PDB file of C-alpha atoms in Angstrom:
ATOM      1  CA  ASP I  91       8.848  16.318   8.924  1.00  0.00           C
ATOM      2  CA  ALA I  92       6.602  16.021   5.905  1.00  0.00           C
ATOM      3  CA  MET I  93       4.124  13.281   6.513  1.00  0.00           C
ATOM      4  CA  VAL I  94       0.708  11.701   6.096  1.00  0.00           C
ATOM      5  CA  ILE I  95      -1.517  12.008   9.154  1.00  0.00           C
ATOM      6  CA  GLN I  96      -4.689  10.100   9.876  1.00  0.00           C
ATOM      7  CA  ASN I  97      -7.286  10.824  12.523  1.00  0.00           C
ATOM      8  CA  PRO I  98      -8.511   9.207  14.578  1.00  0.00           C
ATOM      9  CA  ARG I  99      -6.152   6.258  14.945  1.00  0.00           C
ATOM     10  CA  TYR I 100      -8.937   4.137  16.398  1.00  0.00           C
ATOM     11  CA  GLN I 101     -12.621   4.576  15.688  1.00  0.00           C
ATOM     12  CA  VAL I 102     -15.496   2.616  17.178  1.00  0.00           C
ATOM     13  CA  THR I 103     -18.926   3.001  15.648  1.00  0.00           C
ATOM     14  CA  GLN I 104     -22.242   1.260  15.826  1.00  0.00           C
ATOM     15  CA  PHE I 105     -23.741  -0.779  13.064  1.00  0.00           C
ATOM     16  CA  GLY I 106     -25.384   1.615  10.606  1.00  0.00           C
ATOM     17  CA  LYS I 107     -24.055   4.803  12.224  1.00  0.00           C
ATOM     18  CA  PRO I 108     -22.205   7.045   9.732  1.00  0.00           C
ATOM     19  CA  VAL I 109     -18.539   7.595  10.345  1.00  0.00           C
ATOM     20  CA  THR I 110     -15.904   9.868   8.801  1.00  0.00           C
ATOM     21  CA  LEU I 111     -12.184   9.207   8.738  1.00  0.00           C
ATOM     22  CA  SER I 112      -9.738  11.957   7.904  1.00  0.00           C
ATOM     23  CA  CYS I 113      -6.346  12.179   6.253  1.00  0.00           C
ATOM     24  CA  SER I 114      -4.045  15.138   5.874  1.00  0.00           C
ATOM     25  CA  GLN I 115      -0.647  15.491   4.244  1.00  0.00           C
ATOM     26  CA  THR I 116       2.170  17.980   4.306  1.00  0.00           C
ATOM     27  CA  LEU I 117       3.911  16.482   1.263  1.00  0.00           C
ATOM     28  CA  ASN I 118       1.942  18.604  -1.229  1.00  0.00           C
ATOM     29  CA  HIS I 119       1.270  15.468  -3.250  1.00  0.00           C
ATOM     30  CA  ASN I 120      -1.427  15.689  -5.864  1.00  0.00           C
ATOM     31  CA  VAL I 121      -2.634  12.086  -5.649  1.00  0.00           C
ATOM     32  CA  MET I 122      -4.378  10.746  -2.542  1.00  0.00           C
ATOM     33  CA  TYR I 123      -5.640   7.217  -2.000  1.00  0.00           C
ATOM     34  CA  TRP I 124      -7.859   5.323   0.405  1.00  0.00           C
ATOM     35  CA  TYR I 125      -7.178   1.642   1.017  1.00  0.00           C
ATOM     36  CA  GLN I 126      -9.024  -0.895   3.110  1.00  0.00           C
ATOM     37  CA  GLN I 127      -6.869  -3.535   4.782  1.00  0.00           C
ATOM     38  CA  LYS I 128      -8.448  -6.437   6.601  1.00  0.00           C
ATOM     39  CA  SER I 129      -6.535  -8.692   8.936  1.00  0.00           C
ATOM     40  CA  SER I 130      -3.747 -10.644   7.216  1.00  0.00           C
ATOM     41  CA  GLN I 131      -4.715  -9.274   3.808  1.00  0.00           C
ATOM     42  CA  ALA I 132      -3.210  -6.907   1.305  1.00  0.00           C
ATOM     43  CA  PRO I 133      -4.338  -3.283   1.103  1.00  0.00           C
ATOM     44  CA  LYS I 134      -7.287  -2.970  -1.255  1.00  0.00           C
ATOM     45  CA  LEU I 135      -7.709   0.296  -3.151  1.00  0.00           C
ATOM     46  CA  LEU I 136     -11.128   1.869  -2.625  1.00  0.00           C
ATOM     47  CA  PHE I 137     -10.647   5.103  -4.600  1.00  0.00           C
ATOM     48  CA  HIS I 138      -8.168   7.833  -5.320  1.00  0.00           C
ATOM     49  CA  TYR I 139      -8.034  11.495  -6.211  1.00  0.00           C
ATOM     50  CA  TYR I 140      -5.789  12.664  -8.995  1.00  0.00           C
ATOM     51  CA  ASP I 141      -5.763  16.374  -8.187  1.00  0.00           C
ATOM     52  CA  LYS I 142      -9.497  17.078  -7.887  1.00  0.00           C
ATOM     53  CA  ASP I 143     -10.576  14.204 -10.088  1.00  0.00           C
ATOM     54  CA  PHE I 144     -12.247  11.413  -8.137  1.00  0.00           C
ATOM     55  CA  ASN I 145     -11.688   7.838  -9.299  1.00  0.00           C
ATOM     56  CA  ASN I 146     -13.735   5.043  -7.823  1.00  0.00           C
ATOM     57  CA  GLU I 147     -12.678   1.396  -8.074  1.00  0.00           C
ATOM     58  CA  ALA I 148     -15.327  -0.735  -9.750  1.00  0.00           C
ATOM     59  CA  ASP I 149     -15.836  -2.992  -6.732  1.00  0.00           C
ATOM     60  CA  THR I 150     -15.932  -0.282  -4.055  1.00  0.00           C
ATOM     61  CA  PRO I 151     -19.324  -0.451  -2.319  1.00  0.00           C
ATOM     62  CA  ASP I 152     -21.671   2.528  -2.660  1.00  0.00           C
ATOM     63  CA  ASN I 153     -21.566   2.756   1.117  1.00  0.00           C
ATOM     64  CA  PHE I 154     -18.140   4.364   0.816  1.00  0.00           C
ATOM     65  CA  GLN I 155     -17.750   7.968  -0.267  1.00  0.00           C
ATOM     66  CA  SER I 156     -14.869  10.402  -0.280  1.00  0.00           C
ATOM     67  CA  ARG I 157     -14.267  14.124  -0.268  1.00  0.00           C
ATOM     68  CA  ARG I 158     -11.161  16.131  -0.981  1.00  0.00           C
ATOM     69  CA  PRO I 159     -11.812  19.780  -0.160  1.00  0.00           C
ATOM     70  CA  ASN I 160      -8.226  20.843  -0.873  1.00  0.00           C
ATOM     71  CA  THR I 161      -4.799  19.420  -1.690  1.00  0.00           C
ATOM     72  CA  SER I 162      -3.963  18.648   1.913  1.00  0.00           C
ATOM     73  CA  PHE I 163      -7.088  16.919   3.174  1.00  0.00           C
ATOM     74  CA  CYS I 164      -9.108  13.897   2.185  1.00  0.00           C
ATOM     75  CA  PHE I 165     -12.041  12.257   3.969  1.00  0.00           C
ATOM     76  CA  LEU I 166     -13.535   8.796   3.857  1.00  0.00           C
ATOM     77  CA  ASP I 167     -17.232   8.632   4.686  1.00  0.00           C
ATOM     78  CA  ILE I 168     -18.894   5.327   5.456  1.00  0.00           C
ATOM     79  CA  ARG I 169     -22.604   5.988   5.311  1.00  0.00           C
ATOM     80  CA  SER I 170     -23.934   2.862   6.987  1.00  0.00           C
ATOM     81  CA  PRO I 171     -21.120   0.733   8.382  1.00  0.00           C
ATOM     82  CA  GLY I 172     -21.678  -2.989   8.513  1.00  0.00           C
ATOM     83  CA  LEU I 173     -19.756  -5.591  10.462  1.00  0.00           C
ATOM     84  CA  GLY I 174     -17.859  -6.439   7.300  1.00  0.00           C
ATOM     85  CA  ASP I 175     -16.459  -2.901   7.125  1.00  0.00           C
ATOM     86  CA  ALA I 176     -14.363  -3.383  10.238  1.00  0.00           C
ATOM     87  CA  ALA I 177     -10.799  -2.992   9.015  1.00  0.00           C
ATOM     88  CA  MET I 178      -7.732  -0.789   8.957  1.00  0.00           C
ATOM     89  CA  TYR I 179      -8.194   2.150   6.606  1.00  0.00           C
ATOM     90  CA  LEU I 180      -4.996   3.468   5.107  1.00  0.00           C
ATOM     91  CA  CYS I 181      -4.542   6.802   3.420  1.00  0.00           C
ATOM     92  CA  ALA I 182      -1.640   7.216   1.029  1.00  0.00           C
ATOM     93  CA  THR I 183      -0.260   9.937  -1.200  1.00  0.00           C
ATOM     94  CA  SER I 184       1.983  10.166  -4.226  1.00  0.00           C
ATOM     95  CA  SER I 185       3.275  12.887  -6.445  1.00  0.00           C
ATOM     96  CA  ARG I 186       2.611  12.730 -10.149  1.00  0.00           C
ATOM     97  CA  TYR I 187       5.059  15.430 -11.140  1.00  0.00           C
ATOM     98  CA  ARG I 188       8.362  14.296  -9.653  1.00  0.00           C
ATOM     99  CA  GLY I 189      10.838  11.856 -11.142  1.00  0.00           C
ATOM    100  CA  SER I 190      10.166   9.237  -8.471  1.00  0.00           C
ATOM    101  CA  TYR I 191       6.488   9.969  -8.380  1.00  0.00           C
ATOM    102  CA  ASN I 192       5.333   6.398  -8.187  1.00  0.00           C
ATOM    103  CA  GLU I 193       6.189   5.949  -4.522  1.00  0.00           C
ATOM    104  CA  GLN I 194       3.146   5.932  -2.300  1.00  0.00           C
ATOM    105  CA  PHE I 195       3.555   7.248   1.229  1.00  0.00           C
ATOM    106  CA  PHE I 196       1.187   5.716   3.737  1.00  0.00           C
ATOM    107  CA  GLY I 197      -0.359   7.173   6.834  1.00  0.00           C
ATOM    108  CA  PRO I 198      -0.486   5.173  10.085  1.00  0.00           C
ATOM    109  CA  GLY I 199      -4.046   4.061   9.425  1.00  0.00           C
ATOM    110  CA  THR I 200      -7.347   4.217  11.279  1.00  0.00           C
ATOM    111  CA  ARG I 201      -8.576   0.990  12.794  1.00  0.00           C
ATOM    112  CA  LEU I 202     -12.358   0.889  12.534  1.00  0.00           C
ATOM    113  CA  THR I 203     -14.419  -1.305  14.833  1.00  0.00           C
ATOM    114  CA  VAL I 204     -18.127  -1.787  14.150  1.00  0.00           C
ATOM    115  CA  LEU I 205     -20.269  -2.951  17.061  1.00  0.00           C
TER     116      LEU I 205
ATOM    117  CA  GLY F 188      -7.231  -6.104 -14.487  1.00  0.00           C
ATOM    118  CA  GLU F 189      -3.839  -6.655 -12.949  1.00  0.00           C
ATOM    119  CA  ASN F 190      -3.365  -9.766 -10.810  1.00  0.00           C
ATOM    120  CA  VAL F 191      -0.332 -10.150  -8.544  1.00  0.00           C
ATOM    121  CA  GLU F 192       0.506 -13.517  -7.027  1.00  0.00           C
ATOM    122  CA  GLN F 193       2.964 -13.653  -4.118  1.00  0.00           C
ATOM    123  CA  HIS F 194       4.728 -16.666  -2.614  1.00  0.00           C
ATOM    124  CA  PRO F 195       5.306 -17.940  -0.043  1.00  0.00           C
ATOM    125  CA  SER F 196       2.626 -16.677   2.319  1.00  0.00           C
ATOM    126  CA  THR F 197       4.857 -17.398   5.315  1.00  0.00           C
ATOM    127  CA  LEU F 198       8.612 -17.762   5.525  1.00  0.00           C
ATOM    128  CA  SER F 199      10.708 -18.612   8.542  1.00  0.00           C
ATOM    129  CA  VAL F 200      14.504 -18.335   8.468  1.00  0.00           C
ATOM    130  CA  GLN F 201      17.356 -18.361  10.908  1.00  0.00           C
ATOM    131  CA  GLU F 202      19.176 -15.138  11.616  1.00  0.00           C
ATOM    132  CA  GLY F 203      21.935 -14.651   9.088  1.00  0.00           C
ATOM    133  CA  ASP F 204      20.260 -16.736   6.382  1.00  0.00           C
ATOM    134  CA  SER F 205      18.850 -15.302   3.163  1.00  0.00           C
ATOM    135  CA  ALA F 206      15.169 -14.884   2.397  1.00  0.00           C
ATOM    136  CA  VAL F 207      13.572 -14.803  -1.036  1.00  0.00           C
ATOM    137  CA  ILE F 208      10.004 -13.763  -1.827  1.00  0.00           C
ATOM    138  CA  LYS F 209       8.618 -14.118  -5.337  1.00  0.00           C
ATOM    139  CA  CYS F 210       5.807 -12.373  -7.193  1.00  0.00           C
ATOM    140  CA  THR F 211       4.248 -12.767 -10.606  1.00  0.00           C
ATOM    141  CA  TYR F 212       2.020 -10.309 -12.397  1.00  0.00           C
ATOM    142  CA  SER F 213      -0.351 -10.558 -15.317  1.00  0.00           C
ATOM    143  CA  ASP F 214      -0.399  -7.153 -17.051  1.00  0.00           C
ATOM    144  CA  SER F 215       2.449  -6.757 -19.516  1.00  0.00           C
ATOM    145  CA  ALA F 216       1.961  -2.965 -19.380  1.00  0.00           C
ATOM    146  CA  SER F 217       2.997  -2.819 -15.707  1.00  0.00           C
ATOM    147  CA  ASN F 218       6.224  -0.865 -15.396  1.00  0.00           C
ATOM    148  CA  TYR F 219       6.752  -0.169 -11.706  1.00  0.00           C
ATOM    149  CA  PHE F 220       7.243  -2.763  -8.961  1.00  0.00           C
ATOM    150  CA  PRO F 221       7.627  -1.647  -5.341  1.00  0.00           C
ATOM    151  CA  TRP F 222       8.099  -3.717  -2.220  1.00  0.00           C
ATOM    152  CA  TYR F 223       6.595  -2.616   1.075  1.00  0.00           C
ATOM    153  CA  LYS F 224       7.413  -3.771   4.591  1.00  0.00           C
ATOM    154  CA  GLN F 225       4.664  -3.638   7.191  1.00  0.00           C
ATOM    155  CA  GLU F 226       5.452  -4.293  10.816  1.00  0.00           C
ATOM    156  CA  LEU F 227       2.629  -5.330  13.107  1.00  0.00           C
ATOM    157  CA  GLY F 228       0.214  -2.454  13.643  1.00  0.00           C
ATOM    158  CA  LYS F 229       2.265  -0.033  11.551  1.00  0.00           C
ATOM    159  CA  ARG F 230       2.009   1.560   8.142  1.00  0.00           C
ATOM    160  CA  PRO F 231       3.429  -0.075   5.006  1.00  0.00           C
ATOM    161  CA  GLN F 232       6.793   1.459   4.151  1.00  0.00           C
ATOM    162  CA  LEU F 233       8.578   1.295   0.833  1.00  0.00           C
ATOM    163  CA  ILE F 234      11.853  -0.603   1.103  1.00  0.00           C
ATOM    164  CA  ILE F 235      12.876  -0.898  -2.523  1.00  0.00           C
ATOM    165  CA  ASP F 236      11.354  -0.519  -5.963  1.00  0.00           C
ATOM    166  CA  ILE F 237      12.311  -1.310  -9.534  1.00  0.00           C
ATOM    167  CA  ARG F 238      11.194  -0.036 -12.902  1.00  0.00           C
ATOM    168  CA  SER F 239      10.753  -2.033 -16.048  1.00  0.00           C
ATOM    169  CA  ASN F 240      13.896  -0.731 -17.720  1.00  0.00           C
ATOM    170  CA  VAL F 241      16.088  -2.267 -15.005  1.00  0.00           C
ATOM    171  CA  GLY F 242      16.764  -5.947 -14.278  1.00  0.00           C
ATOM    172  CA  GLU F 243      18.171  -5.707 -10.783  1.00  0.00           C
ATOM    173  CA  LYS F 244      18.512  -3.165  -8.013  1.00  0.00           C
ATOM    174  CA  LYS F 245      20.362  -3.436  -4.700  1.00  0.00           C
ATOM    175  CA  ASP F 246      20.294  -1.449  -1.496  1.00  0.00           C
ATOM    176  CA  GLN F 247      22.606  -2.825   1.165  1.00  0.00           C
ATOM    177  CA  ARG F 248      21.124  -6.174   2.275  1.00  0.00           C
ATOM    178  CA  ILE F 249      18.082  -6.076   0.033  1.00  0.00           C
ATOM    179  CA  ALA F 250      17.824  -6.567  -3.703  1.00  0.00           C
ATOM    180  CA  VAL F 251      15.056  -6.910  -6.225  1.00  0.00           C
ATOM    181  CA  THR F 252      15.225  -8.679  -9.570  1.00  0.00           C
ATOM    182  CA  LEU F 253      12.791  -8.310 -12.441  1.00  0.00           C
ATOM    183  CA  ASN F 254      12.190 -10.605 -15.391  1.00  0.00           C
ATOM    184  CA  LYS F 255       9.765  -8.791 -17.687  1.00  0.00           C
ATOM    185  CA  THR F 256       9.584 -11.612 -20.186  1.00  0.00           C
ATOM    186  CA  ALA F 257       8.441 -14.060 -17.543  1.00  0.00           C
ATOM    187  CA  LYS F 258       6.497 -11.362 -15.634  1.00  0.00           C
ATOM    188  CA  HIS F 259       8.012 -12.088 -12.290  1.00  0.00           C
ATOM    189  CA  PHE F 260      10.049 -10.196  -9.743  1.00  0.00           C
ATOM    190  CA  SER F 261      11.675 -11.222  -6.491  1.00  0.00           C
ATOM    191  CA  LEU F 262      12.861  -9.715  -3.239  1.00  0.00           C
ATOM    192  CA  HIS F 263      16.118 -10.973  -1.769  1.00  0.00           C
ATOM    193  CA  ILE F 264      17.175 -10.218   1.787  1.00  0.00           C
ATOM    194  CA  THR F 265      20.651 -11.343   2.813  1.00  0.00           C
ATOM    195  CA  GLU F 266      22.088 -11.681   6.317  1.00  0.00           C
ATOM    196  CA  THR F 267      18.632 -11.508   7.827  1.00  0.00           C
ATOM    197  CA  GLN F 268      18.170  -9.972  11.264  1.00  0.00           C
ATOM    198  CA  PRO F 269      15.290 -10.289  13.757  1.00  0.00           C
ATOM    199  CA  GLU F 270      14.196  -6.734  12.918  1.00  0.00           C
ATOM    200  CA  ASP F 271      13.533  -7.885   9.363  1.00  0.00           C
ATOM    201  CA  SER F 272      10.554  -9.820  10.737  1.00  0.00           C
ATOM    202  CA  ALA F 273       7.415  -8.277   9.195  1.00  0.00           C
ATOM    203  CA  VAL F 274       4.883  -8.732   6.422  1.00  0.00           C
ATOM    204  CA  TYR F 275       6.278  -7.925   2.995  1.00  0.00           C
ATOM    205  CA  PHE F 276       4.006  -6.905   0.124  1.00  0.00           C
ATOM    206  CA  CYS F 277       4.962  -6.785  -3.515  1.00  0.00           C
ATOM    207  CA  ALA F 278       2.976  -4.573  -5.868  1.00  0.00           C
ATOM    208  CA  ALA F 279       2.742  -3.800  -9.557  1.00  0.00           C
ATOM    209  CA  SER F 280       1.525  -0.684 -11.299  1.00  0.00           C
ATOM    210  CA  ILE F 281      -1.797  -1.134 -13.005  1.00  0.00           C
ATOM    211  CA  GLY F 282      -1.539  -1.034 -16.772  1.00  0.00           C
ATOM    212  CA  GLY F 283       0.071   2.117 -18.042  1.00  0.00           C
ATOM    213  CA  SER F 284      -0.815   3.984 -14.859  1.00  0.00           C
ATOM    214  CA  ASN F 285       2.118   5.243 -12.866  1.00  0.00           C
ATOM    215  CA  TYR F 286       0.126   5.886  -9.763  1.00  0.00           C
ATOM    216  CA  LYS F 287      -2.206   2.921  -9.115  1.00  0.00           C
ATOM    217  CA  LEU F 288      -0.914  -0.296  -7.636  1.00  0.00           C
ATOM    218  CA  THR F 289      -2.162  -3.832  -7.182  1.00  0.00           C
ATOM    219  CA  PHE F 290      -0.708  -5.547  -4.124  1.00  0.00           C
ATOM    220  CA  GLY F 291       0.197  -9.171  -3.605  1.00  0.00           C
ATOM    221  CA  LYS F 292      -1.305 -10.922  -0.579  1.00  0.00           C
ATOM    222  CA  GLY F 293       1.816 -10.552   1.512  1.00  0.00           C
ATOM    223  CA  THR F 294       4.492 -12.759   3.033  1.00  0.00           C
ATOM    224  CA  LEU F 295       4.950 -13.028   6.777  1.00  0.00           C
ATOM    225  CA  LEU F 296       8.703 -13.272   7.310  1.00  0.00           C
ATOM    226  CA  THR F 297       9.932 -14.476  10.680  1.00  0.00           C
ATOM    227  CA  VAL F 298      13.644 -14.303  11.445  1.00  0.00           C
ATOM    228  CA  ASN F 299      14.541 -16.534  14.374  1.00  0.00           C
ATOM    229  CA  PRO F 300      17.485 -15.437  16.550  1.00  0.00           C
TER     230      PRO F 300
END
């Protein structure tokens, strides 16, 4: 089945130690998103790629970076994780070219713990 | 930017009753309004969506209504079942964008058997 896959599902890192989360998709969607979701809160958009074009949200901390080497893969790099970065990180995709292209398909998320 | 308000934050109903969740948005250019269901520890999943050229949409026990003049939209679930228990998020497209969303803060729906 076409899907959005995130690895790892659970990630534990130490304060200040860089960490990379990965997302892959078999939907061939041209838009990919990274959201941060803290407990009992709504998903908060960090940035998205529209094809190869990177779009950062104004309030996304500089500590967060992203890479999209090809259509299928997208990475979230947290350069120096702080305790406040502990959260669920959700990857999502959508297709800009199809009639129902607004729908965003979410991956299962990576739960990040910062010690 | 777009602001989406969602109420109530928690909702408890008896099995078989109806549940209604309401959202308001601020950007008159928003034209796409999805609803996502997120069960504990799982991914958000789209359950229904509506576009600005439609006032109401139904899919079995769920329906969404949109009032563009008043800038509010609602989710209606009839004949609720325990498996409907989850957090429900409304969202609105940001400005003229068709691919960026702002989410409401979510409603925890509990359906009591």
